[in-house]
């Protein structure tokens, strides 16, 4: 029931997040820059963004869908290394083969060798869309199964060890991730620590974005 409520809250909040129009987006530098940056994000943020991206309704992300479809030339719903290379090359955004491989490795959460639609969305979402209190609290609530306002080692391991998310953070790395995010050392992740992880270690610590 709590998880269902969290999913409803996520979808409700996403009504306020307007993705760029397809005609304005294409495969522009901003999208590629986000793909490059995603590889350096902390693992909790990667996992949370994959969860958020998997719950978005299509009409709210039409611009990103258009960018994905522009790359997915064979229409199979996933991006191969060759498709990604061809798309970046045609847009004049390909730096090197090693850069291409780093993007693929960083975004391919489930280790399939391809970037699927949810993985692409997770990497390219605008931070103005997910760095709001309602969206972050709803995502936090998916982790916080018992609703006590903190994410325990057991709760973190349970979620990260399920489905494709397990590839983002292997089960044996859960303790290390918890320690990385748990700034006050109480063995749990509270909402402020979760928010700090969502802001990213390379970002300043601003106030929560206003809805």
Short mmCIF file of C-alpha atoms in Angstrom, two decimals:
data_model
loop_
_atom_site.label_atom_id
_atom_site.label_comp_id
_atom_site.label_asym_id
_atom_site.label_seq_id
_atom_site.Cartn_x
_atom_site.Cartn_y
_atom_site.Cartn_z
CA UNK A 1 0.00 0.00 0.00
CA UNK A 2 2.81 2.42 0.90
CA UNK A 3 4.65 1.66 -2.31
CA UNK A 4 1.46 2.15 -4.32
CA UNK A 5 0.93 5.54 -2.67
CA UNK A 6 4.52 6.50 -3.46
CA UNK A 7 4.05 5.62 -7.12
CA UNK A 8 0.88 7.73 -7.26
CA UNK A 9 2.74 10.65 -5.73
CA UNK A 10 5.56 10.34 -8.23
CA UNK A 11 3.21 10.33 -11.18
CA UNK A 12 1.16 13.19 -9.78
CA UNK A 13 4.25 15.34 -9.28
CA UNK A 14 5.50 14.62 -12.77
CA UNK A 15 2.50 16.49 -14.19
CA UNK A 16 4.43 19.64 -13.22
CA UNK A 17 7.57 18.60 -15.05
CA UNK A 18 7.33 19.54 -18.68
CA UNK A 19 9.84 17.79 -20.88
CA UNK A 20 11.22 19.68 -23.89
CA UNK A 21 9.14 19.46 -27.05
CA UNK A 22 10.42 16.91 -29.51
CA UNK A 23 10.91 19.61 -32.15
CA UNK A 24 13.15 21.53 -29.75
CA UNK A 25 15.20 18.60 -28.53
CA UNK A 26 16.50 16.23 -31.18
CA UNK A 27 19.88 14.89 -30.09
CA UNK A 28 21.40 18.05 -28.71
CA UNK A 29 24.46 18.55 -26.57
CA UNK A 30 22.54 18.79 -23.30
CA UNK A 31 21.21 15.23 -23.62
CA UNK A 32 24.65 13.86 -24.45
CA UNK A 33 26.24 15.84 -21.60
CA UNK A 34 23.80 14.20 -19.19
CA UNK A 35 24.64 10.76 -20.56
CA UNK A 36 28.32 11.50 -19.94
CA UNK A 37 27.73 12.89 -16.45
CA UNK A 38 25.57 9.97 -15.34
CA UNK A 39 28.55 7.62 -15.10
CA UNK A 40 30.00 9.72 -12.25
CA UNK A 41 26.80 9.87 -10.18
CA UNK A 42 26.67 8.03 -6.86
CA UNK A 43 25.04 4.61 -6.99
CA UNK A 44 22.07 5.45 -4.78
CA UNK A 45 21.13 8.29 -7.12
CA UNK A 46 21.47 5.99 -10.14
CA UNK A 47 19.20 3.43 -8.52
CA UNK A 48 16.64 6.07 -7.47
CA UNK A 49 16.56 7.62 -10.94
CA UNK A 50 16.03 4.20 -12.52
CA UNK A 51 13.07 3.70 -10.16
CA UNK A 52 11.63 7.15 -10.94
CA UNK A 53 12.18 6.75 -14.69
CA UNK A 54 10.39 3.40 -14.70
CA UNK A 55 7.22 5.00 -13.31
CA UNK A 56 6.80 7.94 -15.67
CA UNK A 57 3.91 8.13 -18.08
CA UNK A 58 4.89 8.52 -21.72
CA UNK A 59 3.05 11.80 -22.36
CA UNK A 60 5.18 13.57 -19.75
CA UNK A 61 8.50 12.70 -21.37
CA UNK A 62 7.76 13.01 -25.07
CA UNK A 63 10.88 15.06 -25.75
CA UNK A 64 13.21 12.45 -24.31
CA UNK A 65 11.27 9.71 -26.08
CA UNK A 66 11.91 11.52 -29.35
CA UNK A 67 15.65 11.70 -28.63
CA UNK A 68 15.73 7.99 -27.78
CA UNK A 69 13.84 7.08 -30.95
CA UNK A 70 16.24 9.17 -33.02
CA UNK A 71 19.08 6.98 -31.73
CA UNK A 72 17.17 3.68 -31.83
CA UNK A 73 17.36 3.28 -35.60
CA UNK A 74 16.18 -0.34 -35.71
CA UNK A 75 13.27 0.35 -33.35
CA UNK A 76 13.93 -2.52 -30.95
CA UNK A 77 13.61 -0.36 -27.82
CA UNK A 78 17.27 -0.43 -26.87
CA UNK A 79 20.43 1.33 -27.97
CA UNK A 80 23.39 -0.70 -29.13
CA UNK A 81 26.94 0.63 -29.04
CA UNK A 82 26.79 0.99 -32.84
CA UNK A 83 23.54 2.99 -32.72
CA UNK A 84 24.88 5.27 -30.01
CA UNK A 85 28.09 5.83 -31.96
CA UNK A 86 26.22 6.55 -35.19
CA UNK A 87 23.87 9.01 -33.49
CA UNK A 88 26.61 10.92 -31.70
CA UNK A 89 28.75 10.97 -34.83
CA UNK A 90 25.96 12.38 -37.00
CA UNK A 91 25.25 15.06 -34.39
CA UNK A 92 28.94 15.98 -34.25
CA UNK A 93 29.08 15.03 -30.56
CA UNK A 94 31.32 11.96 -30.68
CA UNK A 95 34.63 12.56 -28.91
CA UNK A 96 36.31 9.16 -29.04
CA UNK A 97 35.59 5.46 -28.86
CA UNK A 98 36.71 5.39 -25.23
CA UNK A 99 34.26 8.20 -24.42
CA UNK A 100 31.52 6.20 -26.13
CA UNK A 101 32.37 3.07 -24.13
CA UNK A 102 32.34 5.03 -20.86
CA UNK A 103 28.87 6.37 -21.65
CA UNK A 104 27.59 2.88 -22.44
CA UNK A 105 29.11 1.37 -19.30
CA UNK A 106 27.82 4.18 -17.08
CA UNK A 107 24.23 4.17 -18.34
CA UNK A 108 23.73 0.43 -18.95
CA UNK A 109 22.46 -0.34 -15.44
CA UNK A 110 21.57 -3.99 -15.97
CA UNK A 111 24.79 -4.91 -17.78
CA UNK A 112 22.96 -6.10 -20.89
CA UNK A 113 25.33 -4.43 -23.32
CA UNK A 114 22.53 -2.13 -24.47
CA UNK A 115 20.86 1.01 -23.10
CA UNK A 116 17.14 0.43 -22.69
CA UNK A 117 14.51 3.16 -22.56
CA UNK A 118 14.30 3.35 -18.76
CA UNK A 119 18.09 3.54 -18.45
CA UNK A 120 18.17 6.34 -21.02
CA UNK A 121 15.49 8.27 -19.14
CA UNK A 122 17.25 7.80 -15.80
CA UNK A 123 20.42 9.33 -17.24
CA UNK A 124 18.80 12.25 -19.07
CA UNK A 125 16.05 13.47 -16.71
CA UNK A 126 16.21 17.18 -15.96
CA UNK A 127 17.21 17.74 -12.33
CA UNK A 128 14.47 20.37 -12.08
CA UNK A 129 12.01 17.51 -12.48
CA UNK A 130 13.31 15.19 -9.78
CA UNK A 131 14.90 17.59 -7.26
CA UNK A 132 11.61 18.61 -5.72
CA UNK A 133 10.57 17.59 -2.24
CA UNK A 134 7.48 15.67 -3.37
CA UNK A 135 9.28 13.62 -6.02
CA UNK A 136 12.27 12.86 -3.79
CA UNK A 137 10.05 11.97 -0.84
CA UNK A 138 8.00 9.63 -3.02
CA UNK A 139 11.18 7.94 -4.29
CA UNK A 140 12.55 7.79 -0.74
CA UNK A 141 9.31 6.13 0.38
CA UNK A 142 9.83 3.33 -2.14
CA UNK A 143 13.10 2.52 -0.33
CA UNK A 144 11.65 3.14 3.16
CA UNK A 145 9.42 0.07 3.24
CA UNK A 146 8.36 0.29 6.91
CA UNK A 147 7.71 4.03 6.73
CA UNK A 148 9.87 5.00 9.73
CA UNK A 149 11.55 7.84 7.85
CA UNK A 150 14.88 6.04 7.45
CA UNK A 151 16.32 3.52 5.01
CA UNK A 152 17.94 0.58 6.79
CA UNK A 153 20.58 -1.79 5.43
CA UNK A 154 17.87 -4.44 5.04
CA UNK A 155 15.53 -2.11 3.15
CA UNK A 156 18.30 -0.87 0.89
CA UNK A 157 19.46 -4.41 0.17
CA UNK A 158 15.93 -5.64 -0.48
CA UNK A 159 15.25 -3.02 -3.13
CA UNK A 160 18.68 -2.94 -4.72
CA UNK A 161 18.75 -6.72 -4.86
CA UNK A 162 15.57 -6.95 -6.91
CA UNK A 163 15.25 -6.96 -10.67
CA UNK A 164 17.46 -4.80 -12.88
CA UNK A 165 18.42 -2.51 -10.00
CA UNK A 166 20.69 -5.26 -8.66
CA UNK A 167 23.05 -4.49 -11.53
CA UNK A 168 23.31 -0.85 -10.42
CA UNK A 169 24.40 -1.83 -6.91
CA UNK A 170 25.37 -5.51 -6.46
CA UNK A 171 24.16 -6.92 -3.14
CA UNK A 172 27.68 -7.26 -1.76
CA UNK A 173 28.18 -3.50 -2.18
CA UNK A 174 25.11 -2.41 -0.21
CA UNK A 175 27.03 -1.91 3.05
CA UNK A 176 29.62 0.27 1.31
CA UNK A 177 26.91 2.37 -0.32
CA UNK A 178 25.10 2.80 2.98
CA UNK A 179 28.31 3.98 4.62
CA UNK A 180 28.96 6.42 1.77
CA UNK A 181 25.54 8.07 2.04
CA UNK A 182 25.11 7.82 5.84
CA UNK A 183 26.78 11.09 6.84
CA UNK A 184 25.83 11.04 10.54
CA UNK A 185 26.99 7.46 11.05
CA UNK A 186 23.79 6.06 12.57
CA UNK A 187 23.69 3.12 10.17
CA UNK A 188 20.60 4.43 8.36
CA UNK A 189 19.84 6.85 5.52
CA UNK A 190 17.46 9.64 6.49
CA UNK A 191 15.70 11.93 4.02
CA UNK A 192 18.28 14.71 4.16
CA UNK A 193 21.07 12.21 3.46
CA UNK A 194 18.99 10.81 0.60
CA UNK A 195 18.55 14.33 -0.77
CA UNK A 196 22.29 14.94 -0.53
CA UNK A 197 22.86 11.81 -2.60
CA UNK A 198 20.25 12.93 -5.14
CA UNK A 199 21.88 16.35 -5.49
CA UNK A 200 25.11 14.58 -6.37
CA UNK A 201 28.54 14.88 -4.88
CA UNK A 202 29.68 17.33 -7.54
CA UNK A 203 26.81 19.75 -6.97
CA UNK A 204 26.47 22.51 -4.46
CA UNK A 205 23.95 22.05 -1.68
CA UNK A 206 21.06 24.33 -2.63
CA UNK A 207 17.67 24.43 -1.01
CA UNK A 208 15.14 22.02 -2.43
CA UNK A 209 13.82 23.30 -5.72
CA UNK A 210 10.40 24.84 -5.42
CA UNK A 211 7.51 23.04 -7.04
#
